Every structure is written in C-alpha cells, then in structure tokens.
XYZ file of C-alpha atoms in Angstrom:
127
model
C 191.411 96.644 323.064
C 189.324 95.599 320.392
C 185.610 94.278 320.779
C 184.047 91.945 318.329
C 180.372 91.042 318.230
C 178.968 88.424 315.655
C 175.379 88.190 314.601
C 173.277 86.665 311.840
C 173.699 82.859 312.463
C 171.045 80.625 312.062
C 169.863 77.282 310.526
C 169.161 76.504 306.827
C 169.160 73.725 304.368
C 171.741 72.610 301.912
C 172.201 75.205 298.975
C 170.757 78.097 301.103
C 172.527 81.444 301.611
C 173.160 83.429 304.797
C 175.128 86.492 305.681
C 176.660 87.038 308.968
C 178.187 90.364 310.356
C 180.688 91.516 312.928
C 180.465 94.793 314.702
C 184.069 96.077 315.350
C 184.705 98.428 318.194
C 186.349 100.782 318.744
C 185.951 102.635 315.489
C 188.986 102.089 313.763
C 188.394 98.981 311.794
C 190.647 100.117 309.027
C 193.705 99.747 311.331
C 193.290 96.082 311.476
C 193.517 92.889 309.466
C 190.102 91.051 309.772
C 189.212 87.630 309.207
C 186.422 85.032 309.668
C 187.300 81.621 311.235
C 185.112 78.666 312.167
C 185.007 75.652 314.410
C 183.144 72.576 313.241
C 185.078 70.960 316.197
C 187.344 72.036 318.650
C 190.033 73.540 316.211
C 189.373 76.904 314.493
C 190.191 76.981 310.764
C 190.570 80.265 308.716
C 187.719 80.803 306.202
C 188.384 84.222 304.712
C 190.484 87.428 305.372
C 190.287 91.146 304.288
C 193.384 93.599 304.698
C 193.154 97.368 305.111
C 193.173 97.963 301.457
C 190.319 95.501 300.884
C 192.418 92.770 299.266
C 191.188 89.278 300.410
C 192.204 85.776 300.876
C 189.704 82.727 301.056
C 190.106 78.994 302.324
C 190.097 76.526 299.346
C 186.876 74.949 300.764
C 184.952 78.193 300.511
C 186.382 80.081 297.444
C 183.722 80.973 295.000
C 181.049 80.371 297.543
C 181.756 82.951 300.547
C 182.545 86.466 300.035
C 184.201 88.692 302.854
C 183.579 92.414 302.840
C 183.589 95.367 305.183
C 181.635 98.448 305.765
C 184.409 100.952 307.105
C 181.814 103.626 307.642
C 179.715 101.690 310.257
C 182.730 99.335 311.388
C 181.131 96.128 310.166
C 182.716 92.903 308.770
C 180.431 90.882 306.526
C 180.537 87.144 305.475
C 178.300 86.296 302.622
C 177.882 82.448 302.394
C 176.018 80.769 299.495
C 175.750 77.200 298.211
C 175.890 76.193 301.722
C 176.584 72.472 302.539
C 176.512 70.566 305.749
C 180.109 70.550 306.077
C 179.838 74.427 306.632
C 178.128 73.859 309.790
C 180.260 75.425 312.601
C 180.542 78.336 315.169
C 181.748 81.302 313.179
C 184.015 83.709 314.721
C 185.338 87.251 313.934
C 188.900 87.872 314.478
C 191.244 91.110 314.271
C 195.123 91.278 314.141
C 197.906 93.596 313.250
C 197.570 95.307 309.845
C 199.057 93.328 307.041
C 198.974 93.635 303.234
C 198.537 91.303 300.406
C 200.869 93.575 298.288
C 203.788 92.740 300.808
C 203.106 89.093 301.887
C 200.252 86.354 301.668
C 197.520 86.953 304.037
C 197.576 84.717 306.862
C 194.626 82.527 308.006
C 196.281 80.991 310.988
C 194.613 81.709 314.460
C 197.933 82.617 316.209
C 198.272 85.760 313.874
C 195.049 87.204 315.570
C 195.034 89.061 318.888
C 191.259 89.710 319.206
C 188.300 87.197 319.053
C 184.624 87.472 318.959
C 182.457 84.914 320.980
C 181.042 83.552 317.776
C 177.591 82.753 316.005
C 176.199 79.339 315.058
C 175.511 78.417 311.560
C 173.779 74.923 310.966
C 173.191 73.522 307.690
C 171.003 70.496 307.217
C 170.842 68.028 304.217
C-alpha cells in the first residue's frame, strides 16, 4: 500500500509560479513510476511523469512551463509550475504506478496505469 499526500496548492495571478509537492510513503519511492494529474473538471488529465531512472514525460499543454522532479532521499515528488495561466486551474493529484522506463516504452500519462492516488491540492490561477 502506498500513501500519497499533496501540499502547496494556492491562488495566484496569471504569469505566476508555484511548486507543489507530494509525500510518498512507505519510503520506497524509487520503486514506482510517479506522476502528476489534474482535474479542471471531472476527468483527470495527465500532466507529467517521472520514471525510476529520472526520465520524464510532459503533456503538450505544460511542456516548457512545468518541471517534475523527485527527492528520493526524502520521498518527495515535486511539480514546479511557471508562467501559470487560468487554464491551469485545477485540483492537482499525485499518482503512483508500477515501475516503467522510458528506455523501454513511452511513459504513460493515462489514469488507468496508476494504482495509488492522493486526495489532491487546489491550484487557482486568476487573470
């Protein structure tokens, strides 16, 4: 069983920056493929993923503006967001799934590939 707890959400204006984080428990973060999703409405959409080797994948709508990273020593997953737009407003979720490697296959950003989910943190961007 994996526990994921997001934090760091908030409200900001267009063009601002924000970093949200996810605490992963138990302490074996390197065993999972980790990702961020967001739900501006009911359906969740993949934002970014990072495999156990540190290779990453991004949705086209955020590439160049968002950066996913992880602190393995402290079991933390981060999402650095910059040049925020009102369209980025959503509940952001941390997710964990079976290990996969970009060297073997494209990293997935579909929700059905993930077994564990956090409760989410709200990010609101106003114009």
